[in-house]
Short mmCIF file of C-alpha atoms in Angstrom, two decimals:
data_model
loop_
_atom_site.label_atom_id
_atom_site.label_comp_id
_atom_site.label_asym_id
_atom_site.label_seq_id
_atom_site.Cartn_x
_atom_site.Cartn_y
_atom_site.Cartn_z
CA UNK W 329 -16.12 29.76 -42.24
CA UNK W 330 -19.18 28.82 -40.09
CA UNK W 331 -18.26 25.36 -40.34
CA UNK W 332 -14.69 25.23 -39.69
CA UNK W 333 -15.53 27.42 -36.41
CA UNK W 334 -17.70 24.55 -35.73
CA UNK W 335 -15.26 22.11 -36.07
CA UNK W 336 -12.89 23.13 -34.03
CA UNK W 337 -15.70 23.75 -31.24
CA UNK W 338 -15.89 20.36 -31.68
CA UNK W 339 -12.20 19.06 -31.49
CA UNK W 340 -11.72 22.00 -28.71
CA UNK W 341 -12.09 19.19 -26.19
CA UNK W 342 -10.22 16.79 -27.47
CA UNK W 343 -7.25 18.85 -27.93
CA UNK W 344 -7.96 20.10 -24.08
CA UNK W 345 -7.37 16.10 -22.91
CA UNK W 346 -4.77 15.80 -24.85
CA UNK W 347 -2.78 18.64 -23.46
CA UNK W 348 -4.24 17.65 -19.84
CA UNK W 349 -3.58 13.97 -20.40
CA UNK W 350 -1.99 12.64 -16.67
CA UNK W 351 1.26 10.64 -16.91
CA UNK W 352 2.12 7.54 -16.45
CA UNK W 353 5.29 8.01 -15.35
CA UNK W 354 6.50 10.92 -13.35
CA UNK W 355 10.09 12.41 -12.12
CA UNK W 356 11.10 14.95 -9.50
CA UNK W 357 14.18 15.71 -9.41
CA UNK W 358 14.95 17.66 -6.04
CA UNK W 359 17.53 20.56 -4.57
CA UNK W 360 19.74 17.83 -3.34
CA UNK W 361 19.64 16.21 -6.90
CA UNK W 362 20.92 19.33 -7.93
CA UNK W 363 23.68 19.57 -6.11
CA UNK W 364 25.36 16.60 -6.92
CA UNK W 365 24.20 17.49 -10.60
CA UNK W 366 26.14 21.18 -9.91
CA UNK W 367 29.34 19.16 -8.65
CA UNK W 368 29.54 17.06 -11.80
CA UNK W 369 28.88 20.03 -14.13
CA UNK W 370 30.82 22.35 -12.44
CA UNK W 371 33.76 19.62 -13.30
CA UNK W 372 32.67 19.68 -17.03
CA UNK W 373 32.40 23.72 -17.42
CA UNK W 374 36.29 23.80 -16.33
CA UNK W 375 37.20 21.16 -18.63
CA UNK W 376 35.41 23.10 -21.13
CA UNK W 377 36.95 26.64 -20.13
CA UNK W 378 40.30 24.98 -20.34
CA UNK W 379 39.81 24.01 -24.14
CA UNK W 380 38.72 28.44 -25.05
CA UNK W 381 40.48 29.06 -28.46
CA UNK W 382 41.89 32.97 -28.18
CA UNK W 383 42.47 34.14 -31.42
CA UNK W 384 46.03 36.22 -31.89
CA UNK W 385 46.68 39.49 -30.30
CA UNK W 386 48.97 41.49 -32.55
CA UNK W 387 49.42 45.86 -32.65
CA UNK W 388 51.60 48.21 -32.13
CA UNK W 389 52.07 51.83 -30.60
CA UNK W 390 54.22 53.88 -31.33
CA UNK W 391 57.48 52.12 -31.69
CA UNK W 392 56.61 49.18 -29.44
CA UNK W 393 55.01 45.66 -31.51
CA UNK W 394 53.38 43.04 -29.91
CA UNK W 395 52.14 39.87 -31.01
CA UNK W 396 50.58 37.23 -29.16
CA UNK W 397 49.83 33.49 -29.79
CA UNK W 398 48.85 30.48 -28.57
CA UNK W 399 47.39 30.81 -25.19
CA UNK W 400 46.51 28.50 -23.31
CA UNK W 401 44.31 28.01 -19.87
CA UNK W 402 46.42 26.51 -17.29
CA UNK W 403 44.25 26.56 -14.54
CA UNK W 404 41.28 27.31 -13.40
CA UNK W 405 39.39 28.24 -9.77
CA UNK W 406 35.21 28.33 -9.63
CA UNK W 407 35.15 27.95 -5.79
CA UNK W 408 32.26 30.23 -5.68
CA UNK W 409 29.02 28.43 -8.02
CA UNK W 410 25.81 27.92 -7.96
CA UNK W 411 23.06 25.81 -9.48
CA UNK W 412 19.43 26.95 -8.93
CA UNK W 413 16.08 26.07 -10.35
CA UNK W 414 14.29 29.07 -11.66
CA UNK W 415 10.34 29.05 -12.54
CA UNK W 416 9.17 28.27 -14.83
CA UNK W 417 11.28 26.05 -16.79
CA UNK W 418 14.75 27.30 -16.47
CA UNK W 419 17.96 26.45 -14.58
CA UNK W 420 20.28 29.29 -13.69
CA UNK W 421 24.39 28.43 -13.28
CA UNK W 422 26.12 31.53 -11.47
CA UNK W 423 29.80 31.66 -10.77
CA UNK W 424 31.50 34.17 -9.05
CA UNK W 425 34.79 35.79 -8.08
CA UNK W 426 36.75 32.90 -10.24
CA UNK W 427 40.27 33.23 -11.18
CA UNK W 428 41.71 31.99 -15.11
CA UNK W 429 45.11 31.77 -15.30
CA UNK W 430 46.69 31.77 -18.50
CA UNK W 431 50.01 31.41 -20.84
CA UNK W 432 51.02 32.55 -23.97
CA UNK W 433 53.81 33.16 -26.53
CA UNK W 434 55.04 36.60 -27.19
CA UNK W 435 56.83 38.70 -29.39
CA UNK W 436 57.70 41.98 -28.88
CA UNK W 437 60.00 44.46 -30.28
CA UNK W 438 61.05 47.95 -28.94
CA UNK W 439 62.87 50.38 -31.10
CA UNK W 440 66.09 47.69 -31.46
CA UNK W 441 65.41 45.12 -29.13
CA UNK W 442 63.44 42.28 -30.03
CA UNK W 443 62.18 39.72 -27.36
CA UNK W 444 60.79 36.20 -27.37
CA UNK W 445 59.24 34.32 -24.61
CA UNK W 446 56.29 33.22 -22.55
CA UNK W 447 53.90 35.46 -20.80
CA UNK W 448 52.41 33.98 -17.62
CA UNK W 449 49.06 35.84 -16.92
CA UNK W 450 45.67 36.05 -14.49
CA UNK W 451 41.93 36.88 -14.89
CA UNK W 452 40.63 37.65 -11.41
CA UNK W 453 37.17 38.42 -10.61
CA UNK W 454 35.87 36.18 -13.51
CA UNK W 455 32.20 36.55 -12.59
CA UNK W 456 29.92 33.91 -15.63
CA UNK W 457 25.64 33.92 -15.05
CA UNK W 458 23.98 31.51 -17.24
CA UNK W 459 20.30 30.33 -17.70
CA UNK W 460 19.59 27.49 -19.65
CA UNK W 461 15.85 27.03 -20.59
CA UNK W 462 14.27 23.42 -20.51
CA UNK W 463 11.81 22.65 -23.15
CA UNK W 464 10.18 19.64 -24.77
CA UNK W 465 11.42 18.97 -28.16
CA UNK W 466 8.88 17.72 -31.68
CA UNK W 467 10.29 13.68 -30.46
CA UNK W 468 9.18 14.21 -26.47
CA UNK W 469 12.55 14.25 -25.26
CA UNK W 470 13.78 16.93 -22.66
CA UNK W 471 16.06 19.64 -24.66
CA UNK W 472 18.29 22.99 -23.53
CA UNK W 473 16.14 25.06 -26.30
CA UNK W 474 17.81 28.33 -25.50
CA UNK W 475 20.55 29.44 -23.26
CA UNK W 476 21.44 33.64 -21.91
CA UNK W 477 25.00 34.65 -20.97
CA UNK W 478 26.91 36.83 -19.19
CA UNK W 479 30.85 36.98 -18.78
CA UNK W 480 32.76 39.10 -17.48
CA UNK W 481 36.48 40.10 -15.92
CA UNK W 482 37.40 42.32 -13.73
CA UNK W 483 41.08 42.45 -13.24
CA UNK W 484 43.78 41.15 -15.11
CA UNK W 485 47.69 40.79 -14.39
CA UNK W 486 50.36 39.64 -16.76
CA UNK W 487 54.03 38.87 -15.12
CA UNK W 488 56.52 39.19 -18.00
CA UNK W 489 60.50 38.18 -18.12
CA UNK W 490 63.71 38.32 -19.97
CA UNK W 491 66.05 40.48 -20.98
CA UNK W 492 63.43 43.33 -21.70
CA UNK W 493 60.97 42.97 -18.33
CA UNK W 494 61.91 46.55 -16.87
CA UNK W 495 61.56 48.06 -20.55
CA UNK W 496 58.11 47.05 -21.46
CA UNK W 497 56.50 46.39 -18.52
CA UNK W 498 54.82 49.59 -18.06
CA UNK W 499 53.51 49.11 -21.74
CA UNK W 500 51.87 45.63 -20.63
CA UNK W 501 48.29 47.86 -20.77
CA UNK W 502 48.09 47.31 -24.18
CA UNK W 503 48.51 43.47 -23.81
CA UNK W 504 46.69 43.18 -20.95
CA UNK W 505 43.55 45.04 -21.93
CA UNK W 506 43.66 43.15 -25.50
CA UNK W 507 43.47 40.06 -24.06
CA UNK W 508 41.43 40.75 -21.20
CA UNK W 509 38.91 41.75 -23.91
CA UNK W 510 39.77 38.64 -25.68
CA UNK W 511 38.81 36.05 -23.29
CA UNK W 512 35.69 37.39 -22.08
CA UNK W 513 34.47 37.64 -25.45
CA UNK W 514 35.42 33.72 -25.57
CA UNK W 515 33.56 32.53 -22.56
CA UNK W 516 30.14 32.46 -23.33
CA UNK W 517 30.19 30.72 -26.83
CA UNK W 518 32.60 28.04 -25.19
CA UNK W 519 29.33 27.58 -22.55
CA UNK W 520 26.92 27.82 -25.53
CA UNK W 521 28.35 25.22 -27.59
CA UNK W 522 28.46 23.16 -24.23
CA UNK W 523 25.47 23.09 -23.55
CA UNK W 524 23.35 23.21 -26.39
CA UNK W 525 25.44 20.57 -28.24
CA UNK W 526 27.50 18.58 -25.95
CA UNK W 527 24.95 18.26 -23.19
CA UNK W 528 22.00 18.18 -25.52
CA UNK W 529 23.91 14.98 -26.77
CA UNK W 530 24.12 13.34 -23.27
CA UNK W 531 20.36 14.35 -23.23
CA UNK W 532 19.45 11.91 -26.50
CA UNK W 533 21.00 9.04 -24.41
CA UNK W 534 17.13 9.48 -22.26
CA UNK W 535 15.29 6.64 -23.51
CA UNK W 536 12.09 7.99 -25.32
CA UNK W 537 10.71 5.03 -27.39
CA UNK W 538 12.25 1.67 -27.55
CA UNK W 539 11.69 -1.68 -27.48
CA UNK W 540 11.65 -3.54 -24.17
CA UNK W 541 11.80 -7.30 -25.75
CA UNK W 542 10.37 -9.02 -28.75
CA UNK W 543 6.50 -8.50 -27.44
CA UNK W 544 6.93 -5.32 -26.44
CA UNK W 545 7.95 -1.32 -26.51
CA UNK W 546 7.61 1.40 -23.55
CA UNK W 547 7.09 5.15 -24.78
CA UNK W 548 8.63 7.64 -22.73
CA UNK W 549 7.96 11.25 -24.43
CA UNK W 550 7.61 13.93 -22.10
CA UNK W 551 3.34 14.85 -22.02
CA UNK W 552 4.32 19.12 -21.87
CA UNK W 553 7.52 21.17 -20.77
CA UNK W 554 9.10 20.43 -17.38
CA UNK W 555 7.69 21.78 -14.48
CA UNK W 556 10.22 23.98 -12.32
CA UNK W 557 9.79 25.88 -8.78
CA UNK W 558 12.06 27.17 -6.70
CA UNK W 559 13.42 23.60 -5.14
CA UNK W 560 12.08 21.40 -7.28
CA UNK W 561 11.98 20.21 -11.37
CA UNK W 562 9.38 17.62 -12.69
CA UNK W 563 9.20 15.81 -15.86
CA UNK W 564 5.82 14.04 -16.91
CA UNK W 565 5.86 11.33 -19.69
CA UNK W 566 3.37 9.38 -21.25
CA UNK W 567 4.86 5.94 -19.95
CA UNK W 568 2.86 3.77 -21.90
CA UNK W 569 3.83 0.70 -23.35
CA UNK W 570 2.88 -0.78 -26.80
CA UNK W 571 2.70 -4.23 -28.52
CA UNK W 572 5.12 -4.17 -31.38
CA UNK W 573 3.40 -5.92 -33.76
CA UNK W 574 0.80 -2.58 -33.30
CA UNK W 575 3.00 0.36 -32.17
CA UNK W 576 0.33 2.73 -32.61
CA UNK W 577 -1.93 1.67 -30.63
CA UNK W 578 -2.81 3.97 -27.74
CA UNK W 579 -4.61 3.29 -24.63
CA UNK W 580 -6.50 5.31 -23.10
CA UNK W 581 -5.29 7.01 -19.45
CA UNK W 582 -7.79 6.73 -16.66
CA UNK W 583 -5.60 6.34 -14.11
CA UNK W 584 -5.03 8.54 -11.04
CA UNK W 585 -2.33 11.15 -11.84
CA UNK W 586 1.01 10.21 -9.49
CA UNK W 587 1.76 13.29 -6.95
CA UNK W 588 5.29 13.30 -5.48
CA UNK W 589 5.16 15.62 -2.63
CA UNK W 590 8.47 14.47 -0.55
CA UNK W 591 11.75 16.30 -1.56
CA UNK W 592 14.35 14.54 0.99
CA UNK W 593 15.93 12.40 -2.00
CA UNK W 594 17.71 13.45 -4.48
CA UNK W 595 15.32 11.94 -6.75
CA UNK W 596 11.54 10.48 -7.05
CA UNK W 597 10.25 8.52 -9.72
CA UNK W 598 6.06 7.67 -9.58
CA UNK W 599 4.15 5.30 -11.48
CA UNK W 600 0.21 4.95 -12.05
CA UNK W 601 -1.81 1.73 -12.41
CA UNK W 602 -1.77 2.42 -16.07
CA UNK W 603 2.01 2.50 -16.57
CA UNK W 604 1.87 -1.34 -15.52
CA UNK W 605 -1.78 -1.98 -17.26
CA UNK W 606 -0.67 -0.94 -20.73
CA UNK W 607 2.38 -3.09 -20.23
CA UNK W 608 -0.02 -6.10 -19.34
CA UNK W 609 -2.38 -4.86 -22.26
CA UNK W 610 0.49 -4.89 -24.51
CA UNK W 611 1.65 -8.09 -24.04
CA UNK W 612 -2.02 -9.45 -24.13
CA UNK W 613 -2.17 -7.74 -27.41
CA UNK W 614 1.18 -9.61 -28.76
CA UNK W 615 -0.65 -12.58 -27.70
CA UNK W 616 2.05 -14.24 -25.35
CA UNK W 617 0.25 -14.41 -22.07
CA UNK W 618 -0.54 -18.61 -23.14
CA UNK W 619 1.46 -21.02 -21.25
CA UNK W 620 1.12 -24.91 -22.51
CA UNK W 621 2.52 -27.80 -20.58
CA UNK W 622 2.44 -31.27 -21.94
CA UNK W 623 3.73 -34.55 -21.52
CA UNK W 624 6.49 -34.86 -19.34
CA UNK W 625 6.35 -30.83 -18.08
CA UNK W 626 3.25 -31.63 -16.24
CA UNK W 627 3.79 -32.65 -12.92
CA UNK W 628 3.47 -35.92 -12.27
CA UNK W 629 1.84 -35.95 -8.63
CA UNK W 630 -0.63 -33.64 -10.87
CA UNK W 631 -1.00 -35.94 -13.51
CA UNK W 632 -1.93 -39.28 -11.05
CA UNK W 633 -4.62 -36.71 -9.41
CA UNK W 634 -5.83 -35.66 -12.37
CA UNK W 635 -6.46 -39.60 -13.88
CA UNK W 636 -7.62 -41.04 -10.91
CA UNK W 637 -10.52 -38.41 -9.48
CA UNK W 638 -11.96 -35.85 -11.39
CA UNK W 639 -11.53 -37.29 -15.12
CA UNK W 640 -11.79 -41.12 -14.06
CA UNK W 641 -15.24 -41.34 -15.52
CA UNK W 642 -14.02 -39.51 -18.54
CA UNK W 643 -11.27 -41.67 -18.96
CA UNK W 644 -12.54 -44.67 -18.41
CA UNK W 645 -14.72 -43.79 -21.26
CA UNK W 646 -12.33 -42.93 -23.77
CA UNK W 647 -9.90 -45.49 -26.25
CA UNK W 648 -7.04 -42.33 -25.37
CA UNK W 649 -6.64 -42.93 -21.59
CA UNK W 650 -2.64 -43.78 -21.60
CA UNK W 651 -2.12 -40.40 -24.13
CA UNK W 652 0.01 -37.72 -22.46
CA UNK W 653 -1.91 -34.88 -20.67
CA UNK W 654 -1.79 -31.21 -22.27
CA UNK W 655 -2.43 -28.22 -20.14
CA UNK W 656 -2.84 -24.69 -21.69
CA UNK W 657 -3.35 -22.13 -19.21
CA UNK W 658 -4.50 -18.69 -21.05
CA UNK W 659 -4.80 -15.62 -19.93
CA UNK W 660 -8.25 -14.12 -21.08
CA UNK W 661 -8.77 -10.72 -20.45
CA UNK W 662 -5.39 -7.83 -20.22
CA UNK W 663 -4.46 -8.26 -16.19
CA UNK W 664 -5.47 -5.40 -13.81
CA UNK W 665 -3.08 -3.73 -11.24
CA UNK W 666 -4.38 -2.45 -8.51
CA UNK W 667 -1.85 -0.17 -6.26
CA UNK W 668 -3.18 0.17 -2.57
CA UNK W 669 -1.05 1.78 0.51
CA UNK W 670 -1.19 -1.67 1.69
CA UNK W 671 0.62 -3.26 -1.27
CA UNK W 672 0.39 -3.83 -4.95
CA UNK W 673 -1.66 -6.24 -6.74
CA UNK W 674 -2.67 -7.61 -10.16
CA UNK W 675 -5.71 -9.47 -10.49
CA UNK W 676 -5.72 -11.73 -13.95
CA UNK W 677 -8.66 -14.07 -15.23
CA UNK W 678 -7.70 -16.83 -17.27
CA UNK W 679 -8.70 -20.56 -19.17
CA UNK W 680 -7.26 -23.43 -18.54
CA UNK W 681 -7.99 -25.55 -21.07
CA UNK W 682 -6.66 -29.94 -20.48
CA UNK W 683 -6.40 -32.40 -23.49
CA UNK W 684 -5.50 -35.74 -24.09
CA UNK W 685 -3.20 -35.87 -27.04
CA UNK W 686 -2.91 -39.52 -28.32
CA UNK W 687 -0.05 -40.16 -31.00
CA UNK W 688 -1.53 -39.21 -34.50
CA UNK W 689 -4.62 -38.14 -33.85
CA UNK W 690 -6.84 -35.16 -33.04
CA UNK W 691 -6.27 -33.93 -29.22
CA UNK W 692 -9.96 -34.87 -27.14
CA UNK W 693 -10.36 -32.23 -24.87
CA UNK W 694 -11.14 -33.12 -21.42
CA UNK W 695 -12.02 -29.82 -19.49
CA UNK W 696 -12.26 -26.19 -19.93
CA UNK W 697 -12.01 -24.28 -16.54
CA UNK W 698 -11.92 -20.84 -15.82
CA UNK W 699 -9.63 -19.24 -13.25
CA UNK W 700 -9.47 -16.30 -11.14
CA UNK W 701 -6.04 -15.74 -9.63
CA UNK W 702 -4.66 -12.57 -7.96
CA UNK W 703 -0.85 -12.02 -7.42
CA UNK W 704 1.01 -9.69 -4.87
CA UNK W 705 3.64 -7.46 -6.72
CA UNK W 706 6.62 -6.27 -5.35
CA UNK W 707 8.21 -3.69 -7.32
CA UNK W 708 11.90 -2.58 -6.82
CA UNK W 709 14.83 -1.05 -8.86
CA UNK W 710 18.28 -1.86 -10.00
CA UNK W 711 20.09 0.26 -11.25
CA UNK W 712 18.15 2.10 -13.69
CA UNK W 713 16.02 -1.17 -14.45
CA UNK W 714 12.30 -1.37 -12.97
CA UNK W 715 11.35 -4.56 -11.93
CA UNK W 716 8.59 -6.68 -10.56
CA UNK W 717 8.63 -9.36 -8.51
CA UNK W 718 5.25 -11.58 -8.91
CA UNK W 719 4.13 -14.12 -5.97
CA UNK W 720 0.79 -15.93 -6.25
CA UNK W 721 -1.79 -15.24 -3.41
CA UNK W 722 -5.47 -16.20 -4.00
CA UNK W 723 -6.58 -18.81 -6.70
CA UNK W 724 -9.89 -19.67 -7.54
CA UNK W 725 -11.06 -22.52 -10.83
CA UNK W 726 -14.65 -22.84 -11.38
CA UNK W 727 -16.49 -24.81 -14.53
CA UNK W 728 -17.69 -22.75 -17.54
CA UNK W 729 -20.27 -25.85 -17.96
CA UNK W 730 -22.07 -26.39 -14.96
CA UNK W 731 -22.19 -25.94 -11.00
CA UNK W 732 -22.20 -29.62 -10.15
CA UNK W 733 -18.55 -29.60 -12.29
CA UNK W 734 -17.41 -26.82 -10.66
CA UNK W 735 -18.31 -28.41 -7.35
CA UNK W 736 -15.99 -31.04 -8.65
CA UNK W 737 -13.17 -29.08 -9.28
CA UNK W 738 -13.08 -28.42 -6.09
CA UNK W 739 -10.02 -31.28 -4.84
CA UNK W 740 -8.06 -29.63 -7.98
CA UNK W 741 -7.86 -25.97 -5.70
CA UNK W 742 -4.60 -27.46 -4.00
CA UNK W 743 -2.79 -29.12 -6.73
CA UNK W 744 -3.78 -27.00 -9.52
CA UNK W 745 -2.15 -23.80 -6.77
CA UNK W 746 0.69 -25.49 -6.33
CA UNK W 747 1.00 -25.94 -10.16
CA UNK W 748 1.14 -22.52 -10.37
CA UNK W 749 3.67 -21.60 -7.56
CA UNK W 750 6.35 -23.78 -8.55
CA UNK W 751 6.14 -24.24 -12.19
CA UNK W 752 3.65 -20.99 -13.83
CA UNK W 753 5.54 -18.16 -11.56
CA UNK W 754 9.42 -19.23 -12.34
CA UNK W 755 7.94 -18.34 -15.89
CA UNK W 756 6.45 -15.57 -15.63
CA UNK W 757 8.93 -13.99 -12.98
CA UNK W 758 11.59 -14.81 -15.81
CA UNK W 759 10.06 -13.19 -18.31
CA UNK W 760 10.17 -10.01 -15.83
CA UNK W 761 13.75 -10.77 -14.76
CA UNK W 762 15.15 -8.11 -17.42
CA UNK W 763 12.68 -5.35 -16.42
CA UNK W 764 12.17 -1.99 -17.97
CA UNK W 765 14.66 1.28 -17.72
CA UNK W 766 13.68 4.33 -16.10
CA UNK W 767 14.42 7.40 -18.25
CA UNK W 768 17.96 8.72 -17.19
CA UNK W 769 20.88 9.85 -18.99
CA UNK W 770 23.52 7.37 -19.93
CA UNK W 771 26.22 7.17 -16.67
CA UNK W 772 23.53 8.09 -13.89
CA UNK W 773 21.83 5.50 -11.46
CA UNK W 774 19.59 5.30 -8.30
CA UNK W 775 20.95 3.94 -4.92
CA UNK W 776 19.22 3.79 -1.68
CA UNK W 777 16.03 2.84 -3.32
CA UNK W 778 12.77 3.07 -0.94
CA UNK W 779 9.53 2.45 -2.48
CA UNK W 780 6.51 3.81 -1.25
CA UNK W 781 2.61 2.73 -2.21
CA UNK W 782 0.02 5.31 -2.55
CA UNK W 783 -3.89 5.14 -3.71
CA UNK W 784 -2.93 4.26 -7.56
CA UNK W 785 0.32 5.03 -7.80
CA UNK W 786 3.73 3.93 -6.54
CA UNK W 787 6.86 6.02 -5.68
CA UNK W 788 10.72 5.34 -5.61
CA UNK W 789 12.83 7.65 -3.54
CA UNK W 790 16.40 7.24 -4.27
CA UNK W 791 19.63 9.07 -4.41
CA UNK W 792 21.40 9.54 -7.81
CA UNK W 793 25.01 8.30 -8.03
CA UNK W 794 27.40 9.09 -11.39
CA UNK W 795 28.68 6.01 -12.46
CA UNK W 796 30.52 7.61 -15.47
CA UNK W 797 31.34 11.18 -15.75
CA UNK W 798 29.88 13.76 -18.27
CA UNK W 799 32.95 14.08 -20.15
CA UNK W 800 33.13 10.71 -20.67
CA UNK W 801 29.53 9.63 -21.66
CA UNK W 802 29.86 13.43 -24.05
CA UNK W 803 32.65 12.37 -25.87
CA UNK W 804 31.10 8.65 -26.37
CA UNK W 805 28.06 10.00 -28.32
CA UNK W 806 29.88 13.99 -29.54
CA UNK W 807 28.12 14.94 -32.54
CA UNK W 808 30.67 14.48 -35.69
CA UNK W 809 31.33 17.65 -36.83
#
């Protein structure tokens, strides 16, 4: 007993960084979010209302019958709705004074006279108060894990005709109050099944671990339950990436925890320093950050430099001097970014490594330099794609050997720069073309971009635009029954 109280003193802080580990990736989504969120839904809960299944009304008193059947809502009014965050993790949906009209078959028989025809009727006052509770589910991924209703009706009219209207019309209580009862009784597992099926499905189109390209994967599972206040809701996920060839390897968060304090966008999405550095550890890990030129891809102005100064003595000393060139620039150490109100940055260290490589026989290595380069980043979205923009700014080359060599290296600064520019960054800045997606639902994207650089962590305001509606992303991925 003593030692598994022991053990757990031990693990206690462990567990405490674990639950306290700071995102990498950050979203805040705002009132005004909201609001376009509540015009959307609001859209969806009346297609939903219109599709309420009322089961058959059928009595009798005294020696009138009545039986009702398929009704059917015809229309629908919710001018009066609201969406609201509510702390701590809840959103609350409130519509009030909302009118349901509605038709239906009936049959009806009084002593002798027996009527059939269509009953045209109205629920006034229709007053429906949700909450739907946001939780993180056992995968990371943002759930509705429970959901209170209320529904109610407060008057209710039914406008009958044929040959019997003046007969039975003051017995339409019976009808009225049946279905009346009816209906409500309908409304709130319509709005359950909504939401904790149909939109929990729309939910599961949030990317939470996939694979970025060949190299590489991005996990986005959300770090604890959302954060809500009165005007605001916040998700924090782990946004780390992962080589594939290890996907479960973890690096270690030391970053400086993104704070979003604006709230005029709809939307803010903030990444740390780590977000990119595990993505630059990962594919450092997959072993792809090697580019090799040879032949006829290295530059020929490069080339003539490279025979006729530096490596003349060398050459002139070796049976191999008409052999093509081979450059193999390697990246030696994971790249650091480094995110500054001024701008974004990523500072790499590499080899470059040149070889002759005569026909048939072993390659005779030349030189092995090392390089310090650091690249300006811009970062921008598109759509819901992150990408980055890489431009090269300082460059430094330096001999592993000796000073004096290094001292020689130093006529190769320009060319060996220019190298890079116009035939190292196409490559790279390809390979970054795709970029990664920011976790949104299926049919929702970011306009009006603005990004904003803070001491270790970048923000992107933006306003959210649907470019497909719920009920048409829902019935894409609608659970089969």
């Amino acid at each position: 007993m003593a030692a598994g109280g022991c053990l757990l003193l031990l693990l206690l802080p462990l567990l405490v960084t674990a639950l306290h580990s700071p995102p990498g990736c950050k979203i805040r989504i705002t009132s005004k979010g909201l609001d376009l969120v509540k015009q959307e839904g609001l859209r969806f809960v009346e297609q939903e209302l219109q599709n309420i299944t009322v089961s058959d009304l059928h009595g009798n008193e005294g020696q009138f019958q009545y039986n009702i059947s398929q009704v059917k809502v015809t229309d629908l009014q919710m001018a009066y709705s609201d969406l609201n965050f509510q702390p701590q993790q809840h959103l609350v949906f409130n519509i009030n004074n909302a009118s349901i009209s509605l038709r239906f078959r009936r049959q009806l028989l009084y002593w002798f006279f027996y009527d059939i025809g269509s009953i045209n009727a109205s629920a006034d006052g229709v007053h429906i108060y949700t909450v739907l509770q946001l939780a993180k589910d056992e995968a990371g991924r943002l759930k509705i894990s429970n959901m209170t209703c209320n529904a109610s009706i407060a008057r209710m009219h039914a406008g009958f005709s044929g040959t019997l209207r003046k007969v039975y019309e003051f017995l339409s209580t019976f009808i009225v109050t049946g279905m009346r009862f009816l209906l409500s009784q309908q409304i709130c597992p319509s709005l359950e099944h909504a939401s904790l099926v149909l939109l929990n499905s729309l939910l599961d189109t949030v990317p939470v671990r996939n694979y970025v390209d060949e190299h590489i994967g991005i996990d986005y599972s959300l770090l604890r339950d959302p954060s809500i206040t009165t005007d605001t809701l916040e998700l924090n996920f782990k946004g780390m990436f992962f080589p594939r060839v290890r996907e479960d390897q973890e690096l270690e968060n030391h970053a400086v925890e993104p704070v979003i304090k604006e709230t005029e966008r709809m939307v803010y999405v903030a990444f740390s320093e780590y977000f990119f550095d595990s993505a630059m550890h990962s594919y450092f890990q997959a072993g792809v950050l090697t580019i090799e030129l040879q032949g006829e891809k290295v530059p020929k102005d490069l080339e003539v430099l490279l025979r006729a100064t530096f490596f003349g003595t060398i050459f002139m000393l070796s049976p191999s001097v008409d052999a093509p060139l081979r450059l193999v620039l390697q990246v030696s150490a994971p790249p650091r970014c480094i995110i500054k109100p001024s701008g974004t940055s990523v500072s790499v260290s590499a080899f470059l490594n040149i070889s002759l490589v005569p026909p048939d026989r072993p390659p005779v290595q030349l030189s092995s330099m090392a390089m310090e380069t650091k690249l300006s980043a811009k970062v921008f979205l598109q759509g819901k794609a992150l990408r980055v923009q890489l431009d090269l700014r300082r460059f430094r080359i330096y001999s592993k050997q000796s000073a004096l060599e290094s001292l020689a290296l130093f006529s190769l600064q320009a060319p060996l720069k220019t190298l890079l520019q116009l035939t190292i960054m196409p490559i790279i800045n390809e390979r970054t073309k795709k970029g990664v997606q920011i976790p949104l639902p299926e049919g929702m994207d970011f306009t009006r971009e603005v990004v904003t650089n803070h001491a270790g962590f970048l923000t992107v305001g933006a306003d959210l635009h649907f470019s497909k509606g719920l009920r048409e992303v829902i019935e894409k991925y609608r659970p089969v029954p």
